[in-house]
mmCIF file of C-alpha atoms and ligand atoms in Angstrom:
data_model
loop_
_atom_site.group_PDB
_atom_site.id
_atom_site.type_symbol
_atom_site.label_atom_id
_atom_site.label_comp_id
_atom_site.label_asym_id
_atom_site.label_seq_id
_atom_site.Cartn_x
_atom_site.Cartn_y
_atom_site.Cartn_z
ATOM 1 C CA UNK A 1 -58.396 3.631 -6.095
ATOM 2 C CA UNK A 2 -57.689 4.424 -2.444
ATOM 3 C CA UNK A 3 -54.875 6.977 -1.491
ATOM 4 C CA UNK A 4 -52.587 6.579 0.945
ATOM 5 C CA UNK A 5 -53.173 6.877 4.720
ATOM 6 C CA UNK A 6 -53.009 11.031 5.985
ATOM 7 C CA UNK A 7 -53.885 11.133 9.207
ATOM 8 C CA UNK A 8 -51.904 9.432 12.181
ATOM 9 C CA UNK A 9 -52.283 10.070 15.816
ATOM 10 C CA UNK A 10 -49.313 10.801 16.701
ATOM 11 C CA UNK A 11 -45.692 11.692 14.903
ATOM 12 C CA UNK A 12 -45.723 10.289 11.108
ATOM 13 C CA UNK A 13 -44.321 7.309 11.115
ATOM 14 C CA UNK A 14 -41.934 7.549 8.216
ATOM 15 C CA UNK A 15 -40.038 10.257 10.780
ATOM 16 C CA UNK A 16 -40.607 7.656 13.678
ATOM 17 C CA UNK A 17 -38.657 5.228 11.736
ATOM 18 C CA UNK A 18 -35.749 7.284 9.556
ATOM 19 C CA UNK A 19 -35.702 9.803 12.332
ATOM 20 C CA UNK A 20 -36.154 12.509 9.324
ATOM 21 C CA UNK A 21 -36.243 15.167 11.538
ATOM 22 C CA UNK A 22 -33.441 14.646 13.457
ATOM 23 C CA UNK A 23 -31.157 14.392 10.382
ATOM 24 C CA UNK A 24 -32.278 17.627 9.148
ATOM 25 C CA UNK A 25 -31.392 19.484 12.221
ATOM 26 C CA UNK A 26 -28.194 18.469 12.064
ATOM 27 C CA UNK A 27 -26.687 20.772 9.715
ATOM 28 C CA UNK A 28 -25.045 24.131 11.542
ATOM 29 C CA UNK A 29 -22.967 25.756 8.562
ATOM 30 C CA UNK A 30 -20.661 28.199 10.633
ATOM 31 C CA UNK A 31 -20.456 30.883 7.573
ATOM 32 C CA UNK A 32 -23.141 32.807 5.536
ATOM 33 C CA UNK A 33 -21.332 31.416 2.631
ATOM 34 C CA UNK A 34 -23.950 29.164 0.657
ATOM 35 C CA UNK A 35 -21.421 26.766 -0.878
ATOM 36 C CA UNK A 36 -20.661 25.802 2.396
ATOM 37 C CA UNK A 37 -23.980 23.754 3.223
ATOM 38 C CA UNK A 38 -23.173 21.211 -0.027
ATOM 39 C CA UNK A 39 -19.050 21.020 2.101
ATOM 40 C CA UNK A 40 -21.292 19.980 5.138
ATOM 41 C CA UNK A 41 -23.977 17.781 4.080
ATOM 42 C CA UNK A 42 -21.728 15.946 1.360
ATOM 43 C CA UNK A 43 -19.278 15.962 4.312
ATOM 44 C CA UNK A 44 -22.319 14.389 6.827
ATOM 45 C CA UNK A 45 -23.437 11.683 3.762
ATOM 46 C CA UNK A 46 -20.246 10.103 3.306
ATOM 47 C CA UNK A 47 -19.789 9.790 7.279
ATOM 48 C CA UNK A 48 -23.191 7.787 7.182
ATOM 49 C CA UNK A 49 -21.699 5.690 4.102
ATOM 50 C CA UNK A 50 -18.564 5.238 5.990
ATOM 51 C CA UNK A 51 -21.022 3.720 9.236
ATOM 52 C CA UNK A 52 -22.702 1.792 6.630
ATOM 53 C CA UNK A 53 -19.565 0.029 5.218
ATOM 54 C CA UNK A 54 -18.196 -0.420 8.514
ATOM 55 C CA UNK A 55 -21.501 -2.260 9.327
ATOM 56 C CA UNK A 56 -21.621 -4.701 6.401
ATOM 57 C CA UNK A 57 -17.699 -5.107 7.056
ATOM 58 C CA UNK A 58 -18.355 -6.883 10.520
ATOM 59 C CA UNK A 59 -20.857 -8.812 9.394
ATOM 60 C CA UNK A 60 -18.532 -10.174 6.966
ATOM 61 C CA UNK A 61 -16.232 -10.815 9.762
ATOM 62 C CA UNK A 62 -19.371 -12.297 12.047
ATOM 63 C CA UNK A 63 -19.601 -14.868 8.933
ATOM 64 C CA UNK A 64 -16.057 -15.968 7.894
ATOM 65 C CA UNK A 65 -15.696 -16.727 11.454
ATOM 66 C CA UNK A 66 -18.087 -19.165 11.143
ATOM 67 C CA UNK A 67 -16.884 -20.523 8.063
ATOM 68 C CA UNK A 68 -19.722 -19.288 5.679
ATOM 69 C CA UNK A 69 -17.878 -18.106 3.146
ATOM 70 C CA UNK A 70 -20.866 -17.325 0.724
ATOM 71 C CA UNK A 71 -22.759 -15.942 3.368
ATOM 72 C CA UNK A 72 -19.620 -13.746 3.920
ATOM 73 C CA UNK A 73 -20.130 -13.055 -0.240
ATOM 74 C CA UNK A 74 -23.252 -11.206 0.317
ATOM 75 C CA UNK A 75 -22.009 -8.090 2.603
ATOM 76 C CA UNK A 76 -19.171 -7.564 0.882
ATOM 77 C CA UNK A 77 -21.068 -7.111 -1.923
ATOM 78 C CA UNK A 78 -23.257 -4.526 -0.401
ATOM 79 C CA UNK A 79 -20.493 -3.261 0.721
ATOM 80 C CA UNK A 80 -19.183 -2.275 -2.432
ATOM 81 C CA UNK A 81 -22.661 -1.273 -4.157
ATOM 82 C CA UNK A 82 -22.550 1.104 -1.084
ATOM 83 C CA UNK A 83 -18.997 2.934 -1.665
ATOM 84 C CA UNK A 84 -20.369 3.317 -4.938
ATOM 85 C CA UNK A 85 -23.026 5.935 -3.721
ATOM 86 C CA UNK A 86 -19.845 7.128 -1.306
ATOM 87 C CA UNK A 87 -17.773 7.765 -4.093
ATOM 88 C CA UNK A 88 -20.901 9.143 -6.637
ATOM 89 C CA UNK A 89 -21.304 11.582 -3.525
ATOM 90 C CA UNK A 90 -18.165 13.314 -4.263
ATOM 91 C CA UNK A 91 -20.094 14.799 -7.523
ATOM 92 C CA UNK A 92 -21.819 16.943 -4.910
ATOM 93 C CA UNK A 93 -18.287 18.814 -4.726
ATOM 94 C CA UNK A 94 -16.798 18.939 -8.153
ATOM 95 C CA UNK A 95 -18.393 22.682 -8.500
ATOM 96 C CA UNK A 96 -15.521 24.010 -6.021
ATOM 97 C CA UNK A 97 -12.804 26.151 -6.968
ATOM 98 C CA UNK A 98 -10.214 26.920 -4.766
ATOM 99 C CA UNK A 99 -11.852 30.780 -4.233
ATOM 100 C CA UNK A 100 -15.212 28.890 -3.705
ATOM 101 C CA UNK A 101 -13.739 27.301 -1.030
ATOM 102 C CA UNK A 102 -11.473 29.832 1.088
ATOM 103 C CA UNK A 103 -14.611 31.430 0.842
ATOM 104 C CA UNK A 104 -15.799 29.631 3.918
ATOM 105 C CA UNK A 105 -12.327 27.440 4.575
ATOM 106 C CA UNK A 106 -11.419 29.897 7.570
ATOM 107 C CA UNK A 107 -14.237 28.799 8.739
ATOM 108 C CA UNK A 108 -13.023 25.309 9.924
ATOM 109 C CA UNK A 109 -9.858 25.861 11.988
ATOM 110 C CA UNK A 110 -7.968 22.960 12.653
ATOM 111 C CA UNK A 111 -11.278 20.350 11.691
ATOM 112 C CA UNK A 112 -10.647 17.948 8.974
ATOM 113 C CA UNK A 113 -11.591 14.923 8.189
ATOM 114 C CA UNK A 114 -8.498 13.563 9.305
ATOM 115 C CA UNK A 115 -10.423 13.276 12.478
ATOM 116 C CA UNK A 116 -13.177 11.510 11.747
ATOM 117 C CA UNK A 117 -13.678 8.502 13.695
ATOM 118 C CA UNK A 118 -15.906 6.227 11.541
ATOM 119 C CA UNK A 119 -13.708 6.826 8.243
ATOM 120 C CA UNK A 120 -10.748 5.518 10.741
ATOM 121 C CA UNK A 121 -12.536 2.312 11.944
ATOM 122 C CA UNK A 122 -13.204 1.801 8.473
ATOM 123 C CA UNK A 123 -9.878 1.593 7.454
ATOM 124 C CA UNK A 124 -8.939 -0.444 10.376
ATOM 125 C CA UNK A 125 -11.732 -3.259 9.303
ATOM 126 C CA UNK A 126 -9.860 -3.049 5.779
ATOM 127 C CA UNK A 127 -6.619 -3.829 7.303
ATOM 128 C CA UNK A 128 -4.974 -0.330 6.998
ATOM 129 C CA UNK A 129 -4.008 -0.195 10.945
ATOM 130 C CA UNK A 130 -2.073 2.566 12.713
ATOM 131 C CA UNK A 131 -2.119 3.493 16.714
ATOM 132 C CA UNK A 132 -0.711 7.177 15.956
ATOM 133 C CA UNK A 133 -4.415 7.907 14.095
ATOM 134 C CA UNK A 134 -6.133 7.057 17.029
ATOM 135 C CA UNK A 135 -4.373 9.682 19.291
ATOM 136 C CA UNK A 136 -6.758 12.558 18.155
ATOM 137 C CA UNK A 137 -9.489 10.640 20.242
ATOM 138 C CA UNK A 138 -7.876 10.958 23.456
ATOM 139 C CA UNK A 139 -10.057 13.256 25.269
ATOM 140 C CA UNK A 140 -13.591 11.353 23.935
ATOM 141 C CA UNK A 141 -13.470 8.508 25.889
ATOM 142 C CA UNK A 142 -16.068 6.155 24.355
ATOM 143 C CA UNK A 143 -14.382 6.705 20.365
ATOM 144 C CA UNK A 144 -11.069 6.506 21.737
ATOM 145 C CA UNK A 145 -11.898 2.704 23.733
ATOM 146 C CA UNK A 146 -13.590 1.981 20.848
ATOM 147 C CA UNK A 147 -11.195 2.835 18.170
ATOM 148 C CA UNK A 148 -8.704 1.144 20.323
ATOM 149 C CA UNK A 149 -10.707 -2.115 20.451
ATOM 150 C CA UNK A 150 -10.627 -2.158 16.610
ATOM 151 C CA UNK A 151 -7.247 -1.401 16.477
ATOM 152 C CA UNK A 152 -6.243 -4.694 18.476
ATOM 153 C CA UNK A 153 -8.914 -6.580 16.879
ATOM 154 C CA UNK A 154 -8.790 -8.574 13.426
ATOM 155 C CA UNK A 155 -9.530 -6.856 10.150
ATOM 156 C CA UNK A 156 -11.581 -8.716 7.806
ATOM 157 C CA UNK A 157 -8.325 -10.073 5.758
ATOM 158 C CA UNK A 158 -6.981 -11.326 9.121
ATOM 159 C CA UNK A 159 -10.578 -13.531 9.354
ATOM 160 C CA UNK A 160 -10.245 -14.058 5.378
ATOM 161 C CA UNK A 161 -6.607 -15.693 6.002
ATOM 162 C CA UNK A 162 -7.642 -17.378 9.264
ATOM 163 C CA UNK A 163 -10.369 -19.437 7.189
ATOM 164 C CA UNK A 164 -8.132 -19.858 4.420
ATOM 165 C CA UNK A 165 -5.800 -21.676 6.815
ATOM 166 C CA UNK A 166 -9.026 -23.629 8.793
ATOM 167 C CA UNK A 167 -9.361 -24.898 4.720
ATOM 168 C CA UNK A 168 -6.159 -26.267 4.672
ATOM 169 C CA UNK A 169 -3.904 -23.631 2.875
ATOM 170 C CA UNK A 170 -0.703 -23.560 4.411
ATOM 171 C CA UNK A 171 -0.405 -20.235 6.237
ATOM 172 C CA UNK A 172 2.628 -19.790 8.938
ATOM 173 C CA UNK A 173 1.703 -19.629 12.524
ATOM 174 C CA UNK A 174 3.917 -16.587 12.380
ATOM 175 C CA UNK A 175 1.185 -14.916 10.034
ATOM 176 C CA UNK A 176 -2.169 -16.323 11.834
ATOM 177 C CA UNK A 177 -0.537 -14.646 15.773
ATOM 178 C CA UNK A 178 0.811 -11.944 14.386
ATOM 179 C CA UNK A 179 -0.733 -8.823 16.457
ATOM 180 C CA UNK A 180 -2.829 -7.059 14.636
ATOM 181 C CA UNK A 181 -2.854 -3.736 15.709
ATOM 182 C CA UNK A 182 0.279 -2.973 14.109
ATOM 183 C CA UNK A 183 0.837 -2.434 10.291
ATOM 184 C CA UNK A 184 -0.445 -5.399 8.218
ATOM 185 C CA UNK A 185 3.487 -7.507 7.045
ATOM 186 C CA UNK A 186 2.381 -9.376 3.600
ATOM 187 C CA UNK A 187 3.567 -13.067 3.538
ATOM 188 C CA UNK A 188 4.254 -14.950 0.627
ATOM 189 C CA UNK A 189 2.261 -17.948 1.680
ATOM 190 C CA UNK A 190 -0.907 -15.694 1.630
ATOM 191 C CA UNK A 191 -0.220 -14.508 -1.999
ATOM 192 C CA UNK A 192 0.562 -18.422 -2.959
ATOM 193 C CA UNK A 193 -2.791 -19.465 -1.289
ATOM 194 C CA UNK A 194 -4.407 -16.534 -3.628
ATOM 195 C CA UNK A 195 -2.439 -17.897 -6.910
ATOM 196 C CA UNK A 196 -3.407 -21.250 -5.917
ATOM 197 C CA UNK A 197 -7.590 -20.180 -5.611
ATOM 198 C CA UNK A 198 -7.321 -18.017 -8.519
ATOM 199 C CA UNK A 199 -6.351 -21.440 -10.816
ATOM 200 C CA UNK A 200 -9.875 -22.769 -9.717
ATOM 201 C CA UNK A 201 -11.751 -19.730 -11.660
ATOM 202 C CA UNK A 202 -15.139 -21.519 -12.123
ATOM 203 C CA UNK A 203 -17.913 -19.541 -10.661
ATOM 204 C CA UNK A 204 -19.204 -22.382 -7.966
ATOM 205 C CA UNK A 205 -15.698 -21.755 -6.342
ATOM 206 C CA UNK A 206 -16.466 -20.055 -3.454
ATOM 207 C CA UNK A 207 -13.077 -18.652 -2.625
ATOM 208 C CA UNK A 208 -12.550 -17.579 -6.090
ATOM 209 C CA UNK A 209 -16.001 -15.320 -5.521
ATOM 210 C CA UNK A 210 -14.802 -14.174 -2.183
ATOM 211 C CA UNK A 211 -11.488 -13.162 -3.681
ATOM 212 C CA UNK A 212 -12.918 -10.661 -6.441
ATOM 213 C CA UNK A 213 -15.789 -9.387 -4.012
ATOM 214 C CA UNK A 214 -12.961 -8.374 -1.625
ATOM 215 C CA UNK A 215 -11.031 -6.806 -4.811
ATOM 216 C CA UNK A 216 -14.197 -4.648 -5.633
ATOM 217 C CA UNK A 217 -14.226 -3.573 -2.522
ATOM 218 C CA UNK A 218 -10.423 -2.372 -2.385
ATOM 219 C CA UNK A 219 -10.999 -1.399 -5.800
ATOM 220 C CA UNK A 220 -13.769 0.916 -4.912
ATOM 221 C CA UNK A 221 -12.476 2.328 -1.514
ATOM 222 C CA UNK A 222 -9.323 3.309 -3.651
ATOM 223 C CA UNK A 223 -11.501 5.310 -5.760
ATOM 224 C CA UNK A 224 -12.958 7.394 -2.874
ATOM 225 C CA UNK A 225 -9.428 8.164 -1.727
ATOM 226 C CA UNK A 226 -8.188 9.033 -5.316
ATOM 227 C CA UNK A 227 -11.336 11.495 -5.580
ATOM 228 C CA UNK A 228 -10.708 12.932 -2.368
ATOM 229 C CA UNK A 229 -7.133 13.740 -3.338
ATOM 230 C CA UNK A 230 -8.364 15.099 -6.870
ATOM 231 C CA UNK A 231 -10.941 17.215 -4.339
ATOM 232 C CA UNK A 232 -8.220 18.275 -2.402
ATOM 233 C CA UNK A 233 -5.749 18.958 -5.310
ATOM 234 C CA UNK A 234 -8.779 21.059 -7.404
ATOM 235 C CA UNK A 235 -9.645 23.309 -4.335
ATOM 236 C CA UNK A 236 -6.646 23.839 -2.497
ATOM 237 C CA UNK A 237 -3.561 22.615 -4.425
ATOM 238 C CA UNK A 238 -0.591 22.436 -2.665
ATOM 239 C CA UNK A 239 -1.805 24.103 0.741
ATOM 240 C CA UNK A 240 -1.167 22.475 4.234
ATOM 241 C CA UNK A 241 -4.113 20.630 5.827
ATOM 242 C CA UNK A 242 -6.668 22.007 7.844
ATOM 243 C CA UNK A 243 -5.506 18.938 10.033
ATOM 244 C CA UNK A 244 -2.291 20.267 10.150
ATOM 245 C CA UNK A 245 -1.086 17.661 7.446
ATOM 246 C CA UNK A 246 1.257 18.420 4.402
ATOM 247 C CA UNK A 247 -2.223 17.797 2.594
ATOM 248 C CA UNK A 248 -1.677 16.805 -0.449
ATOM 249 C CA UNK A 249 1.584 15.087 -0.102
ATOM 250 C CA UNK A 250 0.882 13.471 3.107
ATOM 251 C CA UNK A 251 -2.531 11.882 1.707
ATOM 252 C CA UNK A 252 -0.658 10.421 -1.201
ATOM 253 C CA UNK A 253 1.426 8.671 1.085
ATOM 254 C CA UNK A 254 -1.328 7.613 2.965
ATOM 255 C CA UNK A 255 -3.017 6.091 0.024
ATOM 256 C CA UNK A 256 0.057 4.092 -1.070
ATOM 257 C CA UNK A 257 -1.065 1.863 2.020
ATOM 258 C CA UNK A 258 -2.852 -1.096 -0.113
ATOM 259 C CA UNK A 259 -5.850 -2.804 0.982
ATOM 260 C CA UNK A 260 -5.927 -6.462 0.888
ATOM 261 C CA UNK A 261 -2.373 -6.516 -0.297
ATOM 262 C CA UNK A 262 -1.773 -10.368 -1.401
ATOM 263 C CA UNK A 263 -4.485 -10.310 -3.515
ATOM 264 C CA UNK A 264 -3.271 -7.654 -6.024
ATOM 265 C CA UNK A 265 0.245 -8.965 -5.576
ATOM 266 C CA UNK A 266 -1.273 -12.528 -6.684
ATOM 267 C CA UNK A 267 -2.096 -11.639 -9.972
ATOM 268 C CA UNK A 268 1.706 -10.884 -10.901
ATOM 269 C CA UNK A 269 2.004 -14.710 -10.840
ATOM 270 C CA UNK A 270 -1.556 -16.242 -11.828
HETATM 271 C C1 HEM B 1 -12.696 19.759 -1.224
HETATM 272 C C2 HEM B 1 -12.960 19.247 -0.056
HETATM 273 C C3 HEM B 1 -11.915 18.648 0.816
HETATM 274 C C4 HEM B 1 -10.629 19.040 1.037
HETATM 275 C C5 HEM B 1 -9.903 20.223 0.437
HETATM 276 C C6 HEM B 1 -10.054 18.092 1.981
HETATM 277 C C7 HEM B 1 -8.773 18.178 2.474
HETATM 278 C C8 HEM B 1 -8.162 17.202 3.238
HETATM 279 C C9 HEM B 1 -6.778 17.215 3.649
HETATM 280 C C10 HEM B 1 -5.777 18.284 3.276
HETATM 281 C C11 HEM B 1 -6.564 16.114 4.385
HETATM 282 C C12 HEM B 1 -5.243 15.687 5.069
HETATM 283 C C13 HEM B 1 -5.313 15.938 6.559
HETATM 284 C C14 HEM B 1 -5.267 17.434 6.889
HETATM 285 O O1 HEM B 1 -4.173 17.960 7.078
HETATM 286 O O2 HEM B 1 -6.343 18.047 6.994
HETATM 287 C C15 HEM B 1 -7.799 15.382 4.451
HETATM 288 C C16 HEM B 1 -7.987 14.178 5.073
HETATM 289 C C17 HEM B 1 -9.170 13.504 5.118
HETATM 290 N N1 HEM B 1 -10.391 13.966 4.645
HETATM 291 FE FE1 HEM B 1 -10.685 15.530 3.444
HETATM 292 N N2 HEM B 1 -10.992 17.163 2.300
HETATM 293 C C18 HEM B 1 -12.134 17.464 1.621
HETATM 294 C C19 HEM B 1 -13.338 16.812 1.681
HETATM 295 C C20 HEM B 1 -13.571 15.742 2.509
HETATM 296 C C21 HEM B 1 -14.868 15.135 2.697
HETATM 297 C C22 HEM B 1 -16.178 15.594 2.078
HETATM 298 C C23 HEM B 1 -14.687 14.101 3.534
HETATM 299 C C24 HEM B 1 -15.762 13.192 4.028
HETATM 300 C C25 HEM B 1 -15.982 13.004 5.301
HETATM 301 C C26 HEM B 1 -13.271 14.030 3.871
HETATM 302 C C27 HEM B 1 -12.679 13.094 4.682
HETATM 303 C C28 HEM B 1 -11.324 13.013 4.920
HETATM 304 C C29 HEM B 1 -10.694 11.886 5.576
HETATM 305 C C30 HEM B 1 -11.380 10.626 6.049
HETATM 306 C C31 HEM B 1 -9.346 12.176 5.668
HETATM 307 C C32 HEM B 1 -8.249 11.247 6.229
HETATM 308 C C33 HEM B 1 -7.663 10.448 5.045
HETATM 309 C C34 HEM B 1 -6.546 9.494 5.463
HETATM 310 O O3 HEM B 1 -6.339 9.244 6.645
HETATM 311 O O4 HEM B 1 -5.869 8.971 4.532
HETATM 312 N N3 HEM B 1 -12.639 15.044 3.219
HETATM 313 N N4 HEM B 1 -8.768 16.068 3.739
#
């Protein structure tokens, strides 16, 4: 039996490639409070969950632009395997109580993750678009240019429609120039090409496939934001954001934004 390899010239090359190290520098708790360190590290893995969806998300786009609609299949269903772990990661928190966390809430000042750049990208790539959220970003140049790039750019149900109409469904012009940085208008055409896909439900229909991949993934990035309100709710009630927010209130208002819209409204007529 031979055992594995244990001596290497230089740096180990497991920390070469995950950069290891690096990651565990990263976390600077700013209170003695040992609660805090799950607040920041849970807070740290679901901002590299949020890069990874975002990342599977334009190569969905990358692919429905060129008309590979299977291909497109693939990351999206990645993509929801990985907001699974995002959402399992909100476990790490469930210990909180609300005197846990003032414990060390002081702590944060006006930081929330309101402000996080990568969750906001994310929800521009799912359609949920709004130029007020990208204001914070003002003074960091390179996430503000790029935040404002996404913001202009397609989501991924902009590309999904956009194919649907290179396949011959009959989507207005009005719908396929609409800009799309501002809020996503749902059009009735797009929820009658849905009903009209949805009638083919045999399992070699590509669209069909598409359609429920991009439902798990709604489905599943609704669950985050229902656990993060039941987070929120749990250890601070009522209470006004550390982002300044109503908190509660506001992020139930915020959630009532729905992903891929059409195709839940679709199913009222299939
Ligand atoms: C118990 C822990 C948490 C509490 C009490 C909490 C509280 C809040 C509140 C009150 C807001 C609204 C904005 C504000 O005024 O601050 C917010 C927004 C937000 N939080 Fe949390 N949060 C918690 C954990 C987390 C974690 C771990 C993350 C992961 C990075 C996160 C990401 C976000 C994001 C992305 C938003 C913006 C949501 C949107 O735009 O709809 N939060 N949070």
């Amino acid at each position: 039996m031979t055992g594995p390899i244990l001596d290497f010239p230089d740096q180990v090359p497991y920390d070469a490639y995950v950069h290891a190290s690096t990651l565990h520098s990263l976390q600077q708790p700013l209170s003695r409070d040992p609660g805090e360190m799950s607040f920041l590290m849970v807070s740290q893995v679901m901002e590299l969950y949020f890069g990874l969806a975002r990342h599977e998300l334009r190569d969905t786009q990358r692919l429905l632009r060129e008309d590979d609609v299977w291909g497109a299949i693939a990351p999206l269903r990645r993509t929801k395997l990985h907001l699974e772990g995002l959402v399992a990661a909100w476990n790490g928190l469930r210990w909180m109580t609300p005197s846990d966390f003032n414990r060390f809430r002081g702590q944060l000042g006006e930081a929330s993750g309101f402000q996080s750049a990568m969750y906001r990208h994310l929800e521009f790539l799912l359609g949920l678009k709004s130029e007020a959220l990208i204001r914070p970003f003002k003074r960091q140049a390179d996430l503000y240019d790029e935040l404002s790039t996404a913001l202009a750019a397609p989501s991924v149900w902009d590309d999904v429609t956009a194919m649907l109409a290179r396949r011959g469904f009959e989507i207005p012009a009005e719908v396929l120039t609409a800009h799309p940085a501002g809020e996503y208008a749902t059009h009735p055409a797009v929820e009658k090409a849905w009903v009209e896909i949805y009638h083919d439900d045999r399992g070699d229909n590509p669209l069909y496939a598409l359609g429920e991949a991009l439902t798990d993934v709604a489905e599943e990035f609704g669950e985050w934001r229902y656990k993060h309100l039941t987070a929120v709710q749990r250890t601070m009630g009522n209470k006004a954001g550390s982002g300044g927010s109503s908190g509660a209130a506001w992020l139930t208002r915020s959630m009532a934004k729905v992903v891929f819209p059409e195709l839940w409204s679709a199913r009222t007529v299939i």
